[in-house]
Amino acid sequence: MKIYIKSILRGSFLAGMLLFISSCEDYLERTPEAVVSEELAFQNFINFQGYVEELYHCVPNFTLSNWVSSFNWGEDEIESTAGTFTTGYHFDRGNFWRWQVANGAGSNGFLDANSANTNRDHKNKGLWPLAWYGIRKANIGLENLSRLVDATDEERQLIEGQLLFFRAWFHFSLIQYFGGLPYVDQALPSDQQLTLARLNYHQSAERVAEDLERAAELLPINWDNTVAGRRTLGKNQQRINKIMALGYLGKNYLYAGSPLMNSESTGSRSYNTDYCKKAADTFGRLLQLVEGGETQYALLPFDRYLTNFHTMGQNWALPGGTEAIFRSPYYSANDSHWRISKQYKPTFMDEGDPTNFYPTANYVHANFGMANGLPLPVDVTQADPESGYDPHYPWKGRDPRFYAVIVYDGVKVVQGSIPDPNEAANRFANLHRGGSYREVVTGSLSGYANRKISPLTANKYDRAYDWGSSLHLNVPYMRLADIYLMYAEATLMGYNSVGATSATFAKTPVEAVNVIRARAGMVDVHQKFLGSVDIFLKELIRERAVELAFESHRFNDLRRWLLLTEAPYNIKTSYEFDRAGDFNADDPTQNRIINMSEEVIIERNYTSKHYWLPLKLADVMLYPEFNQNPGW
Amino acid sequence: MDKNVLRQLIMLSKYVAYGFAVQLFFTTVLMAHTGNAQNNGIEEITVSINAKNEDLKSVFRKLEQQSQLNFTFNSSVIKVNNIRVDLVEQDKSLSDVLKKIADQTQLKFVRINQNIHVSKREAVEETVKEVSKVADFREITGVVIDAREQLPLPGVSVVLKGTTRGVVTDLDGKFRIDAESGDVLVFSFIGFASREILIDNQTVIDITLQEDTQSLEEVVVIGYAEQRRETVVGSVVQTKGETLQRTGGVSNVGQALTGALPGLITTASVGTPGEEMPQIVIRGQNSWNGNSPLILVDGVERPEFFAQMDIGSVESISVLKDASATAVFGSRGANGVIIVTTKRGLNGKAEISANFSSTMKSVSKIPGKMDSYDAIGVRNRAIERELSLVPNSWNEMIPQDMRLKYRFPANLEEMERYPNVNWQDVVFKDYAMAYNANVSVRGGTDFVKYFSSIDYQHEGDLFNQFETGRGYQAGFNFNRINFRSNLDFQLTPSTKLGVNLGGTHGVRQAPWNYAFPESYWNSAYRSPPDVFLPRYSDGTYGTYIPDDYAVTNSLLNLAISGTNQITSTRLSTNFVLEQDLGMFLKGLNFRGTLAVDNSFQENNRGINDLYNNPNTKWINPLTGESIYRNILDSNTRFDFVEAITWNHAGGTVNNGESQRRLFYQMQMNYAGSIEGIHNYSVMGLLSRQEDAIGSIIPTYREDWVFRGTYDYKNKYMVEYNGAYNGSEKFSAENRFAFFSSGGLGWNISEEGFMKNQSFVDVLKLRASYGEVGDDNVGGRFLFMDEWLFGNTSQLGVIGQSGENSPYTWFRQNAVGNPNVQWETVYKSNLGAEFRFLRGLIHGSVDYFKDNRVDILMTSGRSVPSYFGTNAPAANLGRVVTTGYELMIGLNRTLDNGIRLWGDFAMTHAIDQVINRDDPLLRPDYQKQAGYQLGQYRSHATAGYYNTWDELYASPQHNVNDGAKLPGNYYISDFNGDGVVDDFDSAPYGYSGVPQNTYNTNLGIEWKGLSLFLQFYGVNNVTRDVGLGSLSNGLNLVYEEGTYWSKDNPNADSPLPRWRSQPSPFNYGPRYLFDGSYLRLKNTEIAYNLPSEKVRSMGLSNMRIYINGNNLLLWTKMPDDRESNFGGPSGQGAYPTVRRINLGLNVTF
């Protein structure tokens, strides 16, 4: 027996020896050969700026968020019958869950996406994931600022300024839709339970303001004038500067001071004068710099007004010119060719998707008034002697921006030839009752069409969307005209007077509005509306609606003014009419119409819960302090 | 250093390949060698021996070396390993030595020529005898008979023992051989116990051979070794290559495995030529990180080879299921192990066998759609119904006159204006063909044994072919050549070298731009019948101008798809060196394995026809107006014939599919026995594997394994396994972990008290328990933060794609978790195996439980969005899977020679998530915990709202409540909070993996004729098939049974909506189907031609068969797919097929 045991032991020993001899500890100890060390990222300006610049790709481009892009969710726009998948369609029906991918958004809309993509695909970007990714990235950067040794003070300021701006911008972008959220100011640890509580709106806005204030101090007006910025001389338009920081600082204050946000935090459904004053002073600082000629910004002249939104034949230049302050980067200017440039006309005109977007009649009627500064009557089928509005010639004598932005019945859409005589009738926008542009599936439901974002010639005959035209569409996040109007609103409500000025800028609210109107060749605000703060405020609201129409502002404006659920802001209408008399092809304003009626297309049955978007269930089910918005 | 070794290995493998090619010529010629005639008598031969308690085998070996004589014995009668002797003799005659041995052992020795025949000694008998020294050749004849069937056995090898001289019996079982007295004839035949006959002075030897069912099943391939079936304590099942060949015409092993082995569950979903591999899980699902088993081909992990193997080269496939079987594979074996062993050479004359088959394939089942007229009818009803919600839709009603035109067009013009297209007929043909040819040769000598085969497979395409005017034929098909040659060299008496070369070369044709494969079959699933004709009489193709994105013209897509030849070549090499180390320690041996695999793929060879769209048109049915796209000549609008504008493409290496693998393993085995009672073995091994795909940093893996087994008289078995596994995913502290497992077995039938029971042949109980580690989760260096350097921002404001910033990004790509560690599966298994009444009934039962803890989660963690990036991997989950397997078989040969057999097997496996980081505030019925992985959830319905009253009284929907209409499902407010929302979605049905699978085989054999049927079915499974009718404003209506109406409140389905949008949960579980099915999976009728006929053709065997695969299907699903992989349900996939296969098998 001993022998057996011996031999068993010997066998085991030999087998064991084999293993020991052949073992080498570090077979799996592979330092990944392509390892990039964290230190490298922060060691000098060039690397750190490389680290920072991914943040620019975290800003979604709402203009190009899918094949068709729905980004006007107020009462301003209606999609064609086919567009039942769009965010706008579902928001109209009260389904605000629809902003979420988990609730069917897919890649429609810019608010959500499957993950935080910083690549160059417009369609994969969503604000929610990208904002949180960007905030984390900014925080890691800020925590590692001390590692930036090999840099000048100016360089360090540029880095810190950008990081602070983005941290604030992402938070601000979220709280405007969702209300107060935690303000994440550190790279959160991965091995701890995260239970940050939601702040209220004002608390969040204070934190945003803190960062933006500091960013404005650190950043230059124009990178071209800095030593570091000279590396990219002439190519710094998109880099974050003092003006952007001030613009968003002001906007943040104005939002905090707006009725919705004020009621969320204080319960008062009026403007918060403190925040409005801060907003006014901030915008004032900005405008003072602009009007003092210290910046690269200026309003575009009216003949180039639409280059704020699209350029053609300019080597794909990003729209915006000197007026745009903050825009998302673009990756392929021709992306708009695939659908967005074709989403404003019936599909038979532009070979696009059957989903198209049209201005609602109620919006056009309520806001785009007469050239003399007076609005249309409430009942547009009736004449208005005061303004000179003639319901049979409703297109006569209107605000110049009406002609620049709105396609109305009879406008000559096709400029070139139409080979097929059967199709010749489509040269003109036949938006009257039964007209070809009112085609049931893809045509206008409202009797109007939009030429602001995409030009008339983006049709299958003129083919402005073809490569050779270099058509580039992009709606800016923030442009100078918006600053003037926000300045006017903030000053009016902060200093509670039509004639007041802010502490930092010498224009009154009325003067600020008139700057914008003058640019459009529009008369000054009518005397009639200067009587009181409230009356002027209504006119200011109308002015915003005209100047900033279809630029994605209306939904948030209605919300912050607490008007979203109120009549008449809760209906969308169409304008039905027949043509009468001879058709004037050369001057469509001379065309006479009869049998007019304004019909309700949809009434938006909203309740107070619709002032905030619902948060994701995945977030609100984690712990009680990150609670869902009321009513959802 | 590593690279050098690798290069040398590659060079080495090249040389071996050359050597092999040369060798192949010689090995087919059996080189007979005659031993040196030994003329001295055994008294004259002197030998010396010093053996203390040594076993006979080694004593004989020593005596053989000194005497130049051979000992021959029947090892099943005389267990030379177990018989021990004590001998100390110096220069004694061999005769004396043998006598001494005989005294100690009850053996007798007869010397005949150069052989010493050893046999058991009866009472009083001469112990040592010298019969003859004189060569006295004479002709011996005889017949070999199958003992059971009493039929002659053709093809039996009859070899003179110790030589390579031999013959094979003819078709009548007769043989004729020259031999001399004292020679031993060895009769051997696969599947039969071989017999040795000592030639005395007889000239006629008629013998019977017993079928040796035991021998076939006896050896079971387990991890790193083979074990005798009776001593296996793990749960292991095994099938033979021959069994798999019954499956009608399928071209990959995975498909053939369906139903073949209890516990193995396959799920098929696509029929694309060359890509039909089903998904395989063993004993259900147990993890959300994938449940794919480890697949080994000849001992090395080779799933990609497995997918392309030909069935003809498979010797056996073992499936290892429990801990004691899989533990030795460490981290890779947690989901079970499939071990494929390829055929090897056998001693004997070269046997050439050839098999040819041709298969007819047809579409199995795809969803039915209504024709234009009926679909428009549904559309009009839908519009009418929702007028209150969308008054505008009234303008979209299609008048009855117009509707009738779709069914009864008056002329060609109307037929084109009002199309009625059966897209299934347009896209697919009635049948496609597949062909297979296989030739193999198998044989061997004492020095080398060989098996070589070559296999050709062609899979044809189901897509219709038609004249496109483009000069090439698009579509799919697949051609594959596989070769294999396995050689075993007996280099020295104690050294064996095995060399395996396997290769597969597949050329798959697919459309050039395969990025949206669904576009080629989409029309059959999703194109409405009335939008356009696939191609109009003027040569233009149809396109739906109003929404070309929503409607596909698959015919057009295929016509202009170009072709892409994707060539995949894979080479696998194995070198196995087995060295008996008996000189150091008896029973010790070493086995070293080296495997080098390479795969290459070339794609983009063929025709690039992108962006050459032909003229397309749509006829607006309302106006009759033709609208054209891509007009070539806009002046005449007449020129519809395109010039050939496509390019030939020369092919590029697809780096992402290049794959290389280096595997080596060193294994020490030590086995022994104490007096044939205590049998023990010890095994230790180290293996390392390096894998790389494309240009990634290679992945490494290291496993150390230990196993010890012991059994007492084959009655009681104990086994212990230990595995020490390393993974690059974990930090240095957690990198290696030790996992142990073990098993116990009890062969009750070996007990004395059972020996007398005649009805029990085998009865065995076994139990095993153990832990297996797993790191099978996406991501690599999970323990550390990963930073990337690359990309720049686009910050320009000019140019089509703008200008890039000069600053390159740094980004933190992944957050690491230094604490991640191995996930562990605790597997237990209880099993019993039995065979009663001399094999009439046999079967097995297994109960198992897999308790998987510390499951890695890399996604889906309950971490708030504001964390800002993907939460790092962490060990957070736990899943328990339990189930049982049952197999029972009958096998009976009637007196008239008819053999009937059948078996039934079922597997039941059900998993339950115990923990999966569910959000705290989620209601229990929505948590993962407590339910199966992949448990479907849905809003529940309580019938229809039949009236407005019922509708108004129903709970409110949180979204689109205003769009409810009578005739929709009454969606239950599951949680009773008064509103139907996301929280009312509750578990519904099952998961996508069936809980139960059933398999039944029935067979009947008579003379040369055999019939075989296999039924395969599953139940307790759910599948979603999202086929919504009338979506996107298209007249696409699936056959869904009856629709609700006031008069038909018990309809099969609610009427679809036209433009109005009810809440997303409005359809409840309408599109979740019971995924159960039962199919006649395989059936075969085969006929072995009568021997006379075959012989006259110069063959030794010939078999004709016709078999079918997937012939009949019973299911509630609208299509024949078992899962939605390979294409989402709504878009369909390349359809699965039904096969009828005619084949011929000949052996020379």
GROMACS .gro file of N, CA, C and O in nm, chain B residues 68-104:
model
  148
  700GLN      N    1   1.267  -1.083  -2.846
  700GLN     CA    2   1.220  -1.055  -2.981
  700GLN      C    3   1.092  -1.130  -3.013
  700GLN      O    4   1.058  -1.152  -3.128
  701LEU      N    5   1.025  -1.179  -2.911
  701LEU     CA    6   0.896  -1.245  -2.931
  701LEU      C    7   0.785  -1.150  -2.886
  701LEU      O    8   0.810  -1.056  -2.811
  702ASN      N    9   0.665  -1.180  -2.936
  702ASN     CA   10   0.553  -1.097  -2.895
  702ASN      C   11   0.457  -1.175  -2.808
  702ASN      O   12   0.426  -1.290  -2.838
  703PHE      N   13   0.412  -1.110  -2.703
  703PHE     CA   14   0.305  -1.170  -2.623
  703PHE      C   15   0.173  -1.128  -2.682
  703PHE      O   16   0.151  -1.010  -2.714
  704THR      N   17   0.083  -1.220  -2.701
  704THR     CA   18  -0.051  -1.184  -2.749
  704THR      C   19  -0.152  -1.236  -2.649
  704THR      O   20  -0.135  -1.343  -2.591
  705PHE      N   21  -0.253  -1.154  -2.627
  705PHE     CA   22  -0.356  -1.194  -2.531
  705PHE      C   23  -0.478  -1.110  -2.557
  705PHE      O   24  -0.474  -1.005  -2.623
  706ASN      N   25  -0.588  -1.156  -2.508
  706ASN     CA   26  -0.711  -1.078  -2.518
  706ASN      C   27  -0.722  -0.992  -2.392
  706ASN      O   28  -0.743  -1.042  -2.284
  707SER      N   29  -0.706  -0.864  -2.413
  707SER     CA   30  -0.693  -0.777  -2.296
  707SER      C   31  -0.823  -0.770  -2.216
  707SER      O   32  -0.823  -0.729  -2.102
  708SER      N   33  -0.934  -0.807  -2.279
  708SER     CA   34  -1.056  -0.801  -2.199
  708SER      C   35  -1.066  -0.921  -2.106
  708SER      O   36  -1.136  -0.919  -2.006
  709VAL      N   37  -0.996  -1.028  -2.139
  709VAL     CA   38  -0.998  -1.147  -2.053
  709VAL      C   39  -0.884  -1.139  -1.952
  709VAL      O   40  -0.903  -1.167  -1.835
  710ILE      N   41  -0.770  -1.101  -2.002
  710ILE     CA   42  -0.653  -1.099  -1.914
  710ILE      C   43  -0.614  -0.954  -1.889
  710ILE      O   44  -0.566  -0.884  -1.978
  711LYS      N   45  -0.641  -0.909  -1.770
  711LYS     CA   46  -0.615  -0.769  -1.738
  711LYS      C   47  -0.469  -0.757  -1.696
  711LYS      O   48  -0.437  -0.760  -1.577
  712VAL      N   49  -0.385  -0.743  -1.794
  712VAL     CA   50  -0.242  -0.744  -1.766
  712VAL      C   51  -0.200  -0.626  -1.680
  712VAL      O   52  -0.097  -0.631  -1.614
  713ASN      N   53  -0.282  -0.522  -1.682
  713ASN     CA   54  -0.247  -0.409  -1.598
  713ASN      C   55  -0.266  -0.439  -1.450
  713ASN      O   56  -0.205  -0.378  -1.365
  714ASN      N   57  -0.358  -0.528  -1.425
  714ASN     CA   58  -0.396  -0.550  -1.285
  714ASN      C   59  -0.327  -0.671  -1.222
  714ASN      O   60  -0.332  -0.690  -1.102
  715ILE      N   61  -0.271  -0.754  -1.306
  715ILE     CA   62  -0.207  -0.874  -1.251
  715ILE      C   63  -0.062  -0.843  -1.219
  715ILE      O   64   0.010  -0.788  -1.303
  716ARG      N   65  -0.025  -0.873  -1.097
  716ARG     CA   66   0.109  -0.835  -1.056
  716ARG      C   67   0.191  -0.959  -1.021
  716ARG      O   68   0.138  -1.057  -0.971
  717VAL      N   69   0.318  -0.952  -1.051
  717VAL     CA   70   0.405  -1.068  -1.025
  717VAL      C   71   0.534  -1.021  -0.958
  717VAL      O   72   0.571  -0.905  -0.970
  718ASP      N   73   0.596  -1.113  -0.889
  718ASP     CA   74   0.729  -1.088  -0.832
  718ASP      C   75   0.827  -1.183  -0.899
  718ASP      O   76   0.809  -1.305  -0.894
  719LEU      N   77   0.926  -1.132  -0.963
  719LEU     CA   78   1.022  -1.216  -1.036
  719LEU      C   79   1.161  -1.158  -1.022
  719LEU      O   80   1.180  -1.039  -1.045
  720VAL      N   81   1.255  -1.240  -0.977
  720VAL     CA   82   1.395  -1.195  -0.986
  720VAL      C   83   1.472  -1.311  -1.049
  720VAL      O   84   1.497  -1.413  -0.984
  721GLU      N   85   1.500  -1.300  -1.175
  721GLU     CA   86   1.567  -1.410  -1.248
  721GLU      C   87   1.684  -1.353  -1.325
  721GLU      O   88   1.676  -1.247  -1.384
  722GLN      N   89   1.795  -1.425  -1.323
  722GLN     CA   90   1.913  -1.380  -1.394
  722GLN      C   91   1.953  -1.488  -1.494
  722GLN      O   92   1.976  -1.603  -1.457
  723ASP      N   93   1.955  -1.449  -1.623
  723ASP     CA   94   1.997  -1.541  -1.730
  723ASP      C   95   1.926  -1.676  -1.723
  723ASP      O   96   1.988  -1.781  -1.724
  724LYS      N   97   1.799  -1.670  -1.710
  724LYS     CA   98   1.720  -1.794  -1.710
  724LYS      C   99   1.659  -1.812  -1.848
  724LYS      O  100   1.646  -1.717  -1.925
  725SER      N  101   1.619  -1.935  -1.876
  725SER     CA  102   1.552  -1.956  -2.005
  725SER      C  103   1.412  -1.896  -1.997
  725SER      O  104   1.350  -1.890  -1.891
  726LEU      N  105   1.366  -1.850  -2.113
  726LEU     CA  106   1.235  -1.786  -2.119
  726LEU      C  107   1.128  -1.883  -2.070
  726LEU      O  108   1.035  -1.846  -1.999
  727SER      N  109   1.147  -2.009  -2.107
  727SER     CA  110   1.052  -2.111  -2.068
  727SER      C  111   1.036  -2.116  -1.916
  727SER      O  112   0.925  -2.117  -1.864
  728ASP      N  113   1.148  -2.110  -1.847
  728ASP     CA  114   1.141  -2.116  -1.702
  728ASP      C  115   1.073  -1.994  -1.643
  728ASP      O  116   0.994  -2.003  -1.549
  729VAL      N  117   1.109  -1.883  -1.701
  729VAL     CA  118   1.050  -1.759  -1.650
  729VAL      C  119   0.899  -1.763  -1.667
  729VAL      O  120   0.824  -1.728  -1.577
  730LEU      N  121   0.857  -1.811  -1.784
  730LEU     CA  122   0.713  -1.815  -1.808
  730LEU      C  123   0.645  -1.910  -1.710
  730LEU      O  124   0.535  -1.882  -1.662
  731LYS      N  125   0.712  -2.017  -1.682
  731LYS     CA  126   0.653  -2.111  -1.586
  731LYS      C  127   0.634  -2.044  -1.451
  731LYS      O  128   0.534  -2.063  -1.383
  732LYS      N  129   0.735  -1.967  -1.412
  732LYS     CA  130   0.724  -1.896  -1.284
  732LYS      C  131   0.603  -1.801  -1.284
  732LYS      O  132   0.531  -1.789  -1.186
  733ILE      N  133   0.592  -1.736  -1.398
  733ILE     CA  134   0.478  -1.641  -1.405
  733ILE      C  135   0.349  -1.720  -1.398
  733ILE      O  136   0.255  -1.683  -1.327
  734ALA      N  137   0.344  -1.832  -1.471
  734ALA     CA  138   0.223  -1.913  -1.473
  734ALA      C  139   0.186  -1.958  -1.332
  734ALA      O  140   0.069  -1.958  -1.295
  735ASP      N  141   0.289  -1.988  -1.254
  735ASP     CA  142   0.261  -2.032  -1.117
  735ASP      C  143   0.190  -1.922  -1.038
  735ASP      O  144   0.106  -1.949  -0.954
  736GLN      N  145   0.233  -1.802  -1.063
  736GLN     CA  146   0.177  -1.692  -0.983
  736GLN      C  147   0.041  -1.643  -1.035
  736GLN      O  148  -0.029  -1.570  -0.966
   0.00000   0.00000   0.00000
